[in-house]
Every structure is written in structure tokens, then in C-alpha cells.
Amino acid sequence: MKNYLDCINDYKKEDLKEAASIIKNGGLVLFPTETVYGIGADGLNEKAVKNIFLAKARAQDNPLILHVSDIEMIKKLVKNINSIENKLIKEFFPGPLTIIFEKKNIVPNIITGGLNTVAIRMPSNKIAHDLIELSSTPIAAPSANISGKPSGTNIDDIFDELNGKVDYIINGGNTKIGVESTVVRVIDNNIHILRPGKITYDDLKRIANVIVDEHVLNDVKESQKVLSPGMKYKHYAPNTKCILIYSDDKNKLIDKINEYYNDNTLVIATNKIANMYKNKICLGNTLEDISHNIFKALRQADKENKELIIIEGVKPTGLGLAIMNRLIRACSHNYIEI
Ligand code: AMP
Ligand code: MG
């Protein structure tokens, strides 16, 4: 296929020149990062960024993350970097952390949904890094999926959904982490987690006091103000109805799953639990396995056309907080804890 680059096994930086020139000319490029795939465009080109919103059918007030390749790029985009933000950058960039800063005028309003802040991340994935460097512009890149659907963690899962909506596709295989970056904002010397991810509460605690935003695990009521517009929207949801069940007592968990399980349902769970059922998708054993496999599993489950998907929850600590944040939303808060 034209406008497609296979980087799964290996690639040379110069192979990415074509994709970079598409970015520079205002096109859209589907590319891998270490978290999930992104739909990228030149973050300083308003028209190109508008096309991202159209391709994803994303709400205009849900701002995008700008992806950079070095510190110099950050300095061009943000007004001021305080000492905690500096420590976060030193400790976690490049990597799966996004920091919200006060923006400079150079950042178009369409990126920030009209806010005076901008979200910045420096991916560690080599393809993403090389693409940004070759494009010599910050790349705006939301997760590669139609808004509301599970994020894309490999090209096969999202090809039908996004083919024809982007100008170029870079295939980098399965993404390493599988859930989106941790999004934080520093307010009054506290690090607020607005979206949990691979960089955990305990990782951030080494830098400063950490506050987990109340909406990370809870629904947003209509009248409530949020620190991150993305919290208001439906996310990660398959078409099939889902229920999330969590208990730290395995017997209670199995009893509850059995209440819902029948020929028309399917279980997504860690291997030991999933293997007790005929209709199942196994997530592996560790939190890393679950994070790596969860979006693929949700998409796969949808294809089985069952009446209900039953999902095993995890303890919401460490990487488990990121997993539960995604699962509670995938289930539209249809969640039982026993
Ligand atoms: P996605 O692009 O799908 O990875 O989602 C990006 C997330 O970052 C969304 O939840 C956005 O609401 C959030 N975000 C982006 N920019 C800002 C900002 N300036 N302030 C607060 N949250 C932001
Ligand atoms: Mg997203």
C-alpha cells in the first residue's frame, strides 16, 4: 500500500522523511508511541489540527497534547517552567508523562480548546521521537481511535476505523505500555493527577505531594467544573454493554461473575479467572500485561457480538489506577465492587 511504512522490525531514520514532509505540509500521520498510537499533525498549523478533530469526531473543547522531541521545543511553547515541573521533566521526559503548562501565544487556541494552558509530552518511542525531530515542529496527537472508542495499540485494530481519514500510516507493531500517558498539572506545589498512567502516584510522590483528582475514578456531574475537559466525555467504550467487577476475594469475584455469565456473555480477565470460562479473553497475569492488552481485548470482545462483556477489575493502586480509570469508563460506570 502507498502512504504506509512498516517499521515493525527495523527502520532507518530517513525512512520517516516522507511522513515528516506530510506533517510539514499539513497532513495527518498515524504513528506509534510507547503508550498508544496517535493521529499526528503539525501542532502549530490550525487547519491541520482541525482535521484531527474531524477525523476523530472529537469535541472541539477537548484539548490535544503537543508531542515534542527536546527541551528547546518546550521552551518555545510554554510561558514558565517552575521547579517541580523542571524536576518532573528531568525525571520522566522522555516517557509516558504529560505536563500541563501555561501556554505562549504561539500555541493555537484550537489545540487547547480555548484554555490558557497546554499539555506537553516527550515520547520515548524512537519512531515518534524521530518523526517529531524530522518534522521540526511539535506534533499534536490524540489517541488513534474515533472519539469514545478504545484507543488503538496496533494498526490491525484501527486500520478499518481510520484508513482514508489519515494521509499516512506508520506501523510500529504493538505499543509497549498500552494505556495513554499520565496527565498532571502542578498547582500550589501539588502534583494533581488528571489522568493516571504508567507513571504512578508513587513515582510522582518522589518529586512533590500528589493529589489524585476526584474524577479519576468517579463520574463527572453536569454542574461540576473539571481540571481536564477530557474527563467529561465518554471514553474507551466498546459497542457491547460491559460490566466491571472487582473483589480482592477471588471466591466472591467468581461468584459474582457466575451470576452474569452465560452463552451470550464473555469474560475478559487475568488468565487464571478467564480460563474457567468458555467465552473469554485472557489479559495475562501482571498489571503490565493487563495494561498492554486491555484495549485490544475490548475491541476483540466487541467482534464476538455478545450481549454483555464481563470484565475483572484490579486493585486501583500503582498501574492499577490507570487500568481502573479506563475500565470504569469503558463500562460507563457500570461497576460492582464486593
Ligand atoms: P488524548 O489526546 O486522547 O490522549 O487525551 C488527552 C487528554 O489530555 C484529554 O483528557 C484532555 O482533556 C487532556 N488535556 C489536554 N490538554 C489539556 C489542558 N490544557 N488542560 C487539561 N487537560 C488537558
Ligand atoms: Mg483518547
mmCIF file of C-alpha atoms and ligand atoms in Angstrom:
data_model
loop_
_atom_site.group_PDB
_atom_site.id
_atom_site.type_symbol
_atom_site.label_atom_id
_atom_site.label_comp_id
_atom_site.label_asym_id
_atom_site.label_seq_id
_atom_site.Cartn_x
_atom_site.Cartn_y
_atom_site.Cartn_z
ATOM 1 C CA MET A 1 0.000 0.000 0.000
ATOM 2 C CA LYS A 2 1.208 3.548 -0.734
ATOM 3 C CA ASN A 3 1.481 6.005 2.140
ATOM 4 C CA TYR A 4 2.268 3.135 4.505
ATOM 5 C CA LEU A 5 5.552 2.411 6.246
ATOM 6 C CA ASP A 6 6.336 -0.832 8.040
ATOM 7 C CA CYS A 7 8.755 -0.209 10.930
ATOM 8 C CA ILE A 8 7.873 -3.311 12.942
ATOM 9 C CA ASN A 9 11.266 -4.964 12.801
ATOM 10 C CA ASP A 10 13.576 -2.131 11.873
ATOM 11 C CA TYR A 11 13.776 1.176 10.025
ATOM 12 C CA LYS A 12 16.244 3.899 9.195
ATOM 13 C CA LYS A 13 15.524 7.460 10.316
ATOM 14 C CA GLU A 14 15.481 8.614 6.691
ATOM 15 C CA ASP A 15 12.557 6.235 6.022
ATOM 16 C CA LEU A 16 10.450 8.666 8.072
ATOM 17 C CA LYS A 17 11.207 11.650 5.834
ATOM 18 C CA GLU A 18 8.073 11.151 3.752
ATOM 19 C CA ALA A 19 5.844 11.064 6.852
ATOM 20 C CA ALA A 20 7.614 14.163 8.216
ATOM 21 C CA SER A 21 7.031 16.061 4.984
ATOM 22 C CA ILE A 22 3.330 15.162 5.165
ATOM 23 C CA ILE A 23 3.233 16.636 8.689
ATOM 24 C CA LYS A 24 5.034 19.763 7.483
ATOM 25 C CA ASN A 25 2.543 20.122 4.623
ATOM 26 C CA GLY A 26 -0.478 19.962 6.921
ATOM 27 C CA GLY A 27 -1.355 16.255 6.559
ATOM 28 C CA LEU A 28 -2.297 13.623 9.153
ATOM 29 C CA VAL A 29 0.030 10.746 10.085
ATOM 30 C CA LEU A 30 -0.919 7.717 12.178
ATOM 31 C CA PHE A 31 2.164 6.786 14.246
ATOM 32 C CA PRO A 32 3.130 4.694 17.288
ATOM 33 C CA THR A 33 4.247 5.973 20.677
ATOM 34 C CA GLU A 34 5.204 3.908 23.737
ATOM 35 C CA THR A 35 1.664 4.406 25.154
ATOM 36 C CA VAL A 36 -0.866 4.114 22.287
ATOM 37 C CA TYR A 37 -0.946 5.108 18.596
ATOM 38 C CA GLY A 38 -1.530 8.784 17.797
ATOM 39 C CA ILE A 39 -3.132 10.710 14.924
ATOM 40 C CA GLY A 40 -0.496 13.369 14.360
ATOM 41 C CA ALA A 41 -0.492 16.796 12.712
ATOM 42 C CA ASP A 42 1.660 19.929 12.839
ATOM 43 C CA GLY A 43 0.615 21.376 16.216
ATOM 44 C CA LEU A 44 1.219 24.941 15.054
ATOM 45 C CA ASN A 45 -0.908 24.611 11.903
ATOM 46 C CA GLU A 46 -4.532 25.382 12.823
ATOM 47 C CA LYS A 47 -6.009 23.910 9.675
ATOM 48 C CA ALA A 48 -4.117 20.630 10.076
ATOM 49 C CA VAL A 49 -5.154 20.383 13.731
ATOM 50 C CA LYS A 50 -8.787 20.991 12.760
ATOM 51 C CA ASN A 51 -8.566 17.915 10.539
ATOM 52 C CA ILE A 52 -7.584 15.784 13.556
ATOM 53 C CA PHE A 53 -10.809 16.822 15.307
ATOM 54 C CA LEU A 54 -12.786 15.970 12.145
ATOM 55 C CA ALA A 55 -11.078 12.591 11.627
ATOM 56 C CA LYS A 56 -11.800 11.553 15.212
ATOM 57 C CA ALA A 57 -15.169 13.319 15.562
ATOM 58 C CA ARG A 58 -13.661 14.781 18.735
ATOM 59 C CA ALA A 59 -15.380 17.548 20.744
ATOM 60 C CA GLN A 60 -13.734 20.917 19.992
ATOM 61 C CA ASP A 61 -13.336 21.732 23.694
ATOM 62 C CA ASN A 62 -11.310 18.567 24.399
ATOM 63 C CA PRO A 63 -7.715 19.801 24.034
ATOM 64 C CA LEU A 64 -4.834 17.945 22.405
ATOM 65 C CA ILE A 65 -1.382 17.042 23.694
ATOM 66 C CA LEU A 66 1.622 18.535 21.883
ATOM 67 C CA HIS A 67 4.412 15.997 21.426
ATOM 68 C CA VAL A 68 7.965 17.361 21.410
ATOM 69 C CA SER A 69 11.414 15.898 20.805
ATOM 70 C CA ASP A 70 13.544 18.143 23.043
ATOM 71 C CA ILE A 71 13.522 20.760 25.804
ATOM 72 C CA GLU A 72 14.111 23.641 23.387
ATOM 73 C CA MET A 73 10.769 22.879 21.732
ATOM 74 C CA ILE A 74 9.031 23.014 25.134
ATOM 75 C CA LYS A 75 10.514 26.423 25.894
ATOM 76 C CA LYS A 76 9.034 27.815 22.678
ATOM 77 C CA LEU A 77 5.529 26.695 23.720
ATOM 78 C CA VAL A 78 5.232 27.423 27.443
ATOM 79 C CA LYS A 79 5.487 30.647 29.460
ATOM 80 C CA ASN A 80 7.224 29.417 32.539
ATOM 81 C CA ILE A 81 8.588 26.174 33.996
ATOM 82 C CA ASN A 82 8.584 26.036 37.814
ATOM 83 C CA SER A 83 10.967 23.950 39.916
ATOM 84 C CA ILE A 84 8.575 20.992 40.388
ATOM 85 C CA GLU A 85 7.825 20.927 36.650
ATOM 86 C CA ASN A 86 11.560 21.056 35.997
ATOM 87 C CA LYS A 87 12.103 18.052 38.258
ATOM 88 C CA LEU A 88 9.277 16.167 36.522
ATOM 89 C CA ILE A 89 10.878 16.878 33.148
ATOM 90 C CA LYS A 90 14.319 15.759 34.370
ATOM 91 C CA GLU A 91 12.944 12.581 35.929
ATOM 92 C CA PHE A 92 10.303 11.436 33.427
ATOM 93 C CA PHE A 93 10.928 13.016 29.987
ATOM 94 C CA PRO A 94 11.136 11.359 27.513
ATOM 95 C CA GLY A 95 8.401 8.969 28.644
ATOM 96 C CA PRO A 96 4.690 8.406 29.329
ATOM 97 C CA LEU A 97 4.077 11.649 31.273
ATOM 98 C CA THR A 98 2.146 14.715 30.046
ATOM 99 C CA ILE A 99 2.506 18.025 31.906
ATOM 100 C CA ILE A 100 0.044 20.936 31.650
ATOM 101 C CA PHE A 101 1.785 24.336 31.410
ATOM 102 C CA GLU A 102 0.711 27.930 30.875
ATOM 103 C CA LYS A 103 0.832 28.419 27.109
ATOM 104 C CA LYS A 104 2.559 31.020 24.966
ATOM 105 C CA ASN A 105 0.596 32.765 22.178
ATOM 106 C CA ILE A 106 2.335 30.659 19.525
ATOM 107 C CA VAL A 107 0.107 27.689 20.595
ATOM 108 C CA PRO A 108 -3.135 27.907 18.573
ATOM 109 C CA ASN A 109 -6.390 28.042 20.558
ATOM 110 C CA ILE A 110 -7.697 25.034 18.664
ATOM 111 C CA ILE A 111 -5.013 22.894 20.397
ATOM 112 C CA THR A 112 -6.084 23.941 23.888
ATOM 113 C CA GLY A 113 -9.843 24.175 23.375
ATOM 114 C CA GLY A 114 -9.586 27.854 24.291
ATOM 115 C CA LEU A 115 -7.756 27.223 27.608
ATOM 116 C CA ASN A 116 -4.666 29.250 28.518
ATOM 117 C CA THR A 117 -2.798 26.030 29.328
ATOM 118 C CA VAL A 118 -1.182 23.475 27.015
ATOM 119 C CA ALA A 119 -0.424 19.773 27.528
ATOM 120 C CA ILE A 120 3.126 18.685 26.594
ATOM 121 C CA ARG A 121 4.688 15.241 26.289
ATOM 122 C CA MET A 122 8.058 13.984 25.020
ATOM 123 C CA PRO A 123 7.573 10.388 23.819
ATOM 124 C CA SER A 124 10.391 7.886 24.310
ATOM 125 C CA ASN A 125 9.323 5.680 21.379
ATOM 126 C CA LYS A 126 12.084 6.050 18.795
ATOM 127 C CA ILE A 127 9.760 6.279 15.788
ATOM 128 C CA ALA A 128 7.723 9.036 17.482
ATOM 129 C CA HIS A 129 10.893 10.873 18.511
ATOM 130 C CA ASP A 130 12.435 10.683 15.033
ATOM 131 C CA LEU A 131 9.194 11.769 13.357
ATOM 132 C CA ILE A 132 8.899 14.882 15.570
ATOM 133 C CA GLU A 133 12.569 15.745 15.087
ATOM 134 C CA LEU A 134 12.383 15.370 11.298
ATOM 135 C CA SER A 135 9.157 17.417 11.201
ATOM 136 C CA SER A 136 10.867 20.112 13.347
ATOM 137 C CA THR A 137 7.526 21.115 14.834
ATOM 138 C CA PRO A 138 5.532 19.942 17.875
ATOM 139 C CA ILE A 139 3.125 17.215 16.780
ATOM 140 C CA ALA A 140 -0.441 17.342 18.102
ATOM 141 C CA ALA A 141 -1.533 13.739 18.530
ATOM 142 C CA PRO A 142 -4.588 12.419 20.328
ATOM 143 C CA SER A 143 -5.105 8.685 20.663
ATOM 144 C CA ALA A 144 -5.802 6.908 17.365
ATOM 145 C CA ASN A 145 -9.472 5.998 17.569
ATOM 146 C CA ILE A 146 -12.844 7.501 16.784
ATOM 147 C CA SER A 147 -13.798 9.506 19.886
ATOM 148 C CA GLY A 148 -15.364 7.368 22.591
ATOM 149 C CA LYS A 149 -13.890 4.079 21.303
ATOM 150 C CA PRO A 150 -10.964 2.138 22.812
ATOM 151 C CA SER A 151 -7.559 3.613 21.922
ATOM 152 C CA GLY A 152 -5.512 1.940 19.189
ATOM 153 C CA THR A 153 -2.499 -0.073 20.321
ATOM 154 C CA ASN A 154 -1.710 -1.756 16.976
ATOM 155 C CA ILE A 155 -2.504 -0.944 13.347
ATOM 156 C CA ASP A 156 -4.680 -4.007 12.679
ATOM 157 C CA ASP A 157 -7.169 -2.896 15.349
ATOM 158 C CA ILE A 158 -7.662 0.603 13.927
ATOM 159 C CA PHE A 159 -6.995 0.196 10.207
ATOM 160 C CA ASP A 160 -10.679 -0.044 9.196
ATOM 161 C CA GLU A 161 -11.674 2.719 11.610
ATOM 162 C CA LEU A 162 -9.112 5.270 10.389
ATOM 163 C CA ASN A 163 -7.966 4.231 6.902
ATOM 164 C CA GLY A 164 -8.941 7.013 4.478
ATOM 165 C CA LYS A 165 -9.100 9.555 7.304
ATOM 166 C CA VAL A 166 -5.310 9.947 7.547
ATOM 167 C CA ASP A 167 -2.691 10.622 4.853
ATOM 168 C CA TYR A 168 -0.010 8.198 6.021
ATOM 169 C CA ILE A 169 0.296 5.201 8.340
ATOM 170 C CA ILE A 170 3.434 4.130 10.230
ATOM 171 C CA ASN A 171 3.232 0.602 11.597
ATOM 172 C CA GLY A 172 5.450 0.140 14.657
ATOM 173 C CA GLY A 173 3.835 -3.079 15.934
ATOM 174 C CA ASN A 174 2.152 -3.333 19.335
ATOM 175 C CA THR A 175 2.692 -0.347 21.634
ATOM 176 C CA LYS A 176 4.706 -1.190 24.726
ATOM 177 C CA ILE A 177 2.580 0.245 27.538
ATOM 178 C CA GLY A 178 -0.935 0.116 26.084
ATOM 179 C CA VAL A 179 -2.639 2.877 28.091
ATOM 180 C CA GLU A 180 -2.266 6.614 27.486
ATOM 181 C CA SER A 181 0.171 8.870 29.328
ATOM 182 C CA THR A 182 -0.233 10.071 32.910
ATOM 183 C CA VAL A 183 -1.527 13.673 32.693
ATOM 184 C CA VAL A 184 -0.500 16.003 35.542
ATOM 185 C CA ARG A 185 -0.793 19.653 36.454
ATOM 186 C CA VAL A 186 1.207 21.371 39.183
ATOM 187 C CA ILE A 187 -0.928 23.740 41.308
ATOM 188 C CA ASP A 188 0.408 25.367 44.504
ATOM 189 C CA ASN A 189 3.314 22.886 44.742
ATOM 190 C CA ASN A 190 0.980 19.872 44.491
ATOM 191 C CA ILE A 191 1.071 17.475 41.545
ATOM 192 C CA HIS A 192 -2.532 16.787 40.500
ATOM 193 C CA ILE A 193 -3.053 13.545 38.569
ATOM 194 C CA LEU A 194 -5.736 14.357 35.982
ATOM 195 C CA ARG A 195 -5.344 11.068 34.112
ATOM 196 C CA PRO A 196 -3.417 8.132 35.633
ATOM 197 C CA GLY A 197 -0.945 6.155 33.537
ATOM 198 C CA LYS A 198 2.298 4.202 33.648
ATOM 199 C CA ILE A 199 3.989 6.957 35.724
ATOM 200 C CA THR A 200 2.268 6.205 39.014
ATOM 201 C CA TYR A 201 1.301 8.041 42.207
ATOM 202 C CA ASP A 202 4.381 6.604 43.950
ATOM 203 C CA ASP A 203 6.685 7.646 41.083
ATOM 204 C CA LEU A 204 5.397 11.232 41.293
ATOM 205 C CA LYS A 205 5.470 11.267 45.107
ATOM 206 C CA ARG A 206 9.276 11.249 44.895
ATOM 207 C CA ILE A 207 9.055 14.769 43.412
ATOM 208 C CA ALA A 208 6.294 16.508 45.445
ATOM 209 C CA ASN A 209 2.945 15.996 47.171
ATOM 210 C CA VAL A 210 0.486 14.238 44.855
ATOM 211 C CA ILE A 211 -3.312 14.666 44.672
ATOM 212 C CA VAL A 212 -5.381 12.221 42.606
ATOM 213 C CA ASP A 213 -8.223 14.199 41.026
ATOM 214 C CA GLU A 214 -11.629 13.035 42.288
ATOM 215 C CA HIS A 215 -12.804 12.353 38.722
ATOM 216 C CA VAL A 216 -10.114 9.751 38.019
ATOM 217 C CA LEU A 217 -12.440 7.046 39.360
ATOM 218 C CA ASN A 218 -15.707 8.974 39.680
ATOM 219 C CA ASP A 219 -18.225 10.257 37.180
ATOM 220 C CA VAL A 220 -18.412 13.991 36.442
ATOM 221 C CA LYS A 221 -21.758 15.507 37.449
ATOM 222 C CA GLU A 222 -23.209 18.003 34.986
ATOM 223 C CA SER A 223 -22.700 21.061 37.183
ATOM 224 C CA GLN A 224 -19.097 20.172 38.148
ATOM 225 C CA LYS A 225 -16.066 22.069 36.879
ATOM 226 C CA VAL A 226 -13.160 19.865 35.781
ATOM 227 C CA LEU A 227 -9.416 20.492 35.530
ATOM 228 C CA SER A 228 -9.268 18.462 32.324
ATOM 229 C CA PRO A 229 -12.056 18.649 29.702
ATOM 230 C CA GLY A 230 -11.435 15.019 28.648
ATOM 231 C CA MET A 231 -12.894 13.859 31.976
ATOM 232 C CA LYS A 232 -16.400 14.826 30.851
ATOM 233 C CA TYR A 233 -16.515 12.615 27.800
ATOM 234 C CA LYS A 234 -17.414 9.016 27.138
ATOM 235 C CA HIS A 235 -14.235 7.000 26.584
ATOM 236 C CA TYR A 236 -12.789 3.624 25.665
ATOM 237 C CA ALA A 237 -16.209 2.021 25.231
ATOM 238 C CA PRO A 238 -16.928 -0.986 23.018
ATOM 239 C CA ASN A 239 -20.368 -1.098 21.353
ATOM 240 C CA THR A 240 -21.329 -4.042 23.551
ATOM 241 C CA LYS A 241 -22.525 -3.284 27.081
ATOM 242 C CA CYS A 242 -19.851 -4.001 29.736
ATOM 243 C CA ILE A 243 -19.842 -4.636 33.461
ATOM 244 C CA LEU A 244 -16.753 -4.275 35.644
ATOM 245 C CA ILE A 245 -16.447 -6.450 38.755
ATOM 246 C CA TYR A 246 -13.766 -6.152 41.426
ATOM 247 C CA SER A 247 -13.108 -8.011 44.648
ATOM 248 C CA ASP A 248 -9.845 -8.830 46.403
ATOM 249 C CA ASP A 249 -11.543 -12.086 47.455
ATOM 250 C CA LYS A 250 -11.259 -14.444 44.433
ATOM 251 C CA ASN A 251 -14.224 -16.615 45.522
ATOM 252 C CA LYS A 252 -16.540 -13.614 45.786
ATOM 253 C CA LEU A 253 -15.281 -12.413 42.397
ATOM 254 C CA ILE A 254 -16.002 -15.758 40.726
ATOM 255 C CA ASP A 255 -19.466 -15.997 42.364
ATOM 256 C CA LYS A 256 -20.367 -12.561 41.011
ATOM 257 C CA ILE A 257 -19.031 -13.325 37.507
ATOM 258 C CA ASN A 258 -21.096 -16.532 37.533
ATOM 259 C CA GLU A 259 -24.253 -14.508 38.237
ATOM 260 C CA TYR A 260 -23.798 -12.796 34.860
ATOM 261 C CA TYR A 261 -22.062 -15.475 32.789
ATOM 262 C CA ASN A 262 -23.987 -17.418 30.127
ATOM 263 C CA ASP A 263 -23.636 -18.342 26.416
ATOM 264 C CA ASN A 264 -24.413 -14.757 25.423
ATOM 265 C CA THR A 265 -21.733 -13.165 27.574
ATOM 266 C CA LEU A 266 -17.958 -13.097 27.529
ATOM 267 C CA VAL A 267 -15.335 -12.709 30.261
ATOM 268 C CA ILE A 268 -12.230 -10.508 29.984
ATOM 269 C CA ALA A 269 -9.935 -11.363 32.890
ATOM 270 C CA THR A 270 -6.495 -12.409 34.068
ATOM 271 C CA ASN A 271 -5.517 -15.871 32.816
ATOM 272 C CA LYS A 272 -6.499 -17.935 35.866
ATOM 273 C CA ILE A 273 -10.006 -16.465 36.069
ATOM 274 C CA ALA A 274 -10.617 -16.266 32.305
ATOM 275 C CA ASN A 275 -9.608 -19.894 31.787
ATOM 276 C CA MET A 276 -12.561 -21.028 33.922
ATOM 277 C CA TYR A 277 -14.917 -19.918 31.118
ATOM 278 C CA LYS A 278 -15.549 -20.969 27.522
ATOM 279 C CA ASN A 279 -16.230 -17.433 26.213
ATOM 280 C CA LYS A 280 -13.171 -15.497 27.321
ATOM 281 C CA ILE A 281 -10.290 -13.214 26.507
ATOM 282 C CA CYS A 282 -7.146 -13.639 28.633
ATOM 283 C CA LEU A 283 -5.289 -10.492 29.699
ATOM 284 C CA GLY A 284 -2.154 -12.162 31.076
ATOM 285 C CA ASN A 285 -1.098 -12.137 34.724
ATOM 286 C CA THR A 286 0.514 -8.852 35.731
ATOM 287 C CA LEU A 287 -0.696 -5.231 35.724
ATOM 288 C CA GLU A 288 1.794 -4.619 32.883
ATOM 289 C CA ASP A 289 0.159 -7.445 30.886
ATOM 290 C CA ILE A 290 -3.322 -6.043 31.528
ATOM 291 C CA SER A 291 -2.306 -2.505 30.535
ATOM 292 C CA HIS A 292 -0.621 -3.861 27.384
ATOM 293 C CA ASN A 293 -3.618 -5.977 26.326
ATOM 294 C CA ILE A 294 -6.744 -4.217 27.570
ATOM 295 C CA PHE A 295 -7.673 -2.042 24.560
ATOM 296 C CA LYS A 296 -7.037 -4.889 22.120
ATOM 297 C CA ALA A 297 -9.228 -7.143 24.295
ATOM 298 C CA LEU A 298 -12.093 -4.620 24.368
ATOM 299 C CA ARG A 299 -12.016 -4.336 20.573
ATOM 300 C CA GLN A 300 -11.801 -8.122 20.135
ATOM 301 C CA ALA A 301 -14.706 -8.682 22.549
ATOM 302 C CA ASP A 302 -16.908 -6.366 20.504
ATOM 303 C CA LYS A 303 -16.421 -8.590 17.451
ATOM 304 C CA GLU A 304 -17.922 -11.584 19.321
ATOM 305 C CA ASN A 305 -21.330 -9.852 19.302
ATOM 306 C CA LYS A 306 -22.306 -10.920 22.813
ATOM 307 C CA GLU A 307 -24.970 -9.258 24.945
ATOM 308 C CA LEU A 308 -22.594 -8.410 27.771
ATOM 309 C CA ILE A 309 -18.847 -8.228 28.384
ATOM 310 C CA ILE A 310 -17.882 -9.081 31.984
ATOM 311 C CA ILE A 311 -14.534 -7.545 32.981
ATOM 312 C CA GLU A 312 -12.401 -8.379 36.021
ATOM 313 C CA GLY A 313 -11.241 -5.233 37.826
ATOM 314 C CA VAL A 314 -7.901 -4.723 39.571
ATOM 315 C CA LYS A 315 -6.826 -3.010 42.793
ATOM 316 C CA PRO A 316 -6.673 0.727 41.910
ATOM 317 C CA THR A 317 -3.079 1.321 43.054
ATOM 318 C CA GLY A 318 0.129 1.706 41.045
ATOM 319 C CA LEU A 319 -0.523 0.980 37.367
ATOM 320 C CA GLY A 320 -3.867 -0.479 38.565
ATOM 321 C CA LEU A 321 -5.216 3.074 38.975
ATOM 322 C CA ALA A 322 -4.709 3.738 35.239
ATOM 323 C CA ILE A 323 -6.316 0.412 34.334
ATOM 324 C CA MET A 324 -9.369 1.039 36.540
ATOM 325 C CA ASN A 325 -9.709 4.617 35.218
ATOM 326 C CA ARG A 326 -10.016 3.191 31.664
ATOM 327 C CA LEU A 327 -12.225 0.227 32.620
ATOM 328 C CA ILE A 328 -14.719 2.227 34.687
ATOM 329 C CA ARG A 329 -15.215 4.477 31.651
ATOM 330 C CA ALA A 330 -15.310 1.570 29.185
ATOM 331 C CA CYS A 331 -18.190 0.235 31.316
ATOM 332 C CA SER A 332 -19.885 3.664 31.546
ATOM 333 C CA HIS A 333 -19.533 3.411 35.371
ATOM 334 C CA ASN A 334 -21.395 0.074 35.423
ATOM 335 C CA TYR A 335 -19.130 -1.121 38.238
ATOM 336 C CA ILE A 336 -19.577 -3.547 41.128
ATOM 337 C CA GLU A 337 -17.091 -3.774 43.986
ATOM 338 C CA ILE A 338 -17.584 -6.554 46.540
HETATM 339 P P1 AMP B 1 -5.821 12.023 24.238
HETATM 340 O O1 AMP B 1 -5.427 13.098 23.291
HETATM 341 O O2 AMP B 1 -6.914 11.187 23.716
HETATM 342 O O3 AMP B 1 -4.643 11.258 24.764
HETATM 343 O O4 AMP B 1 -6.345 12.823 25.506
HETATM 344 C C1 AMP B 1 -5.618 13.923 26.005
HETATM 345 C C2 AMP B 1 -6.108 14.249 27.376
HETATM 346 O O5 AMP B 1 -5.367 15.357 27.890
HETATM 347 C C3 AMP B 1 -7.575 14.641 27.405
HETATM 348 O O6 AMP B 1 -8.185 14.058 28.529
HETATM 349 C C4 AMP B 1 -7.505 16.146 27.528
HETATM 350 O O7 AMP B 1 -8.663 16.689 28.149
HETATM 351 C C5 AMP B 1 -6.249 16.354 28.358
HETATM 352 N N1 AMP B 1 -5.690 17.685 28.124
HETATM 353 C C6 AMP B 1 -5.093 18.142 27.004
HETATM 354 N N2 AMP B 1 -4.749 19.452 27.138
HETATM 355 C C7 AMP B 1 -5.145 19.830 28.369
HETATM 356 C C8 AMP B 1 -5.088 21.064 29.108
HETATM 357 N N3 AMP B 1 -4.564 22.166 28.571
HETATM 358 N N4 AMP B 1 -5.609 21.078 30.358
HETATM 359 C C9 AMP B 1 -6.146 19.962 30.900
HETATM 360 N N5 AMP B 1 -6.226 18.766 30.261
HETATM 361 C C10 AMP B 1 -5.741 18.693 29.013
HETATM 362 MG MG MG B 2 -8.108 9.447 23.703
#
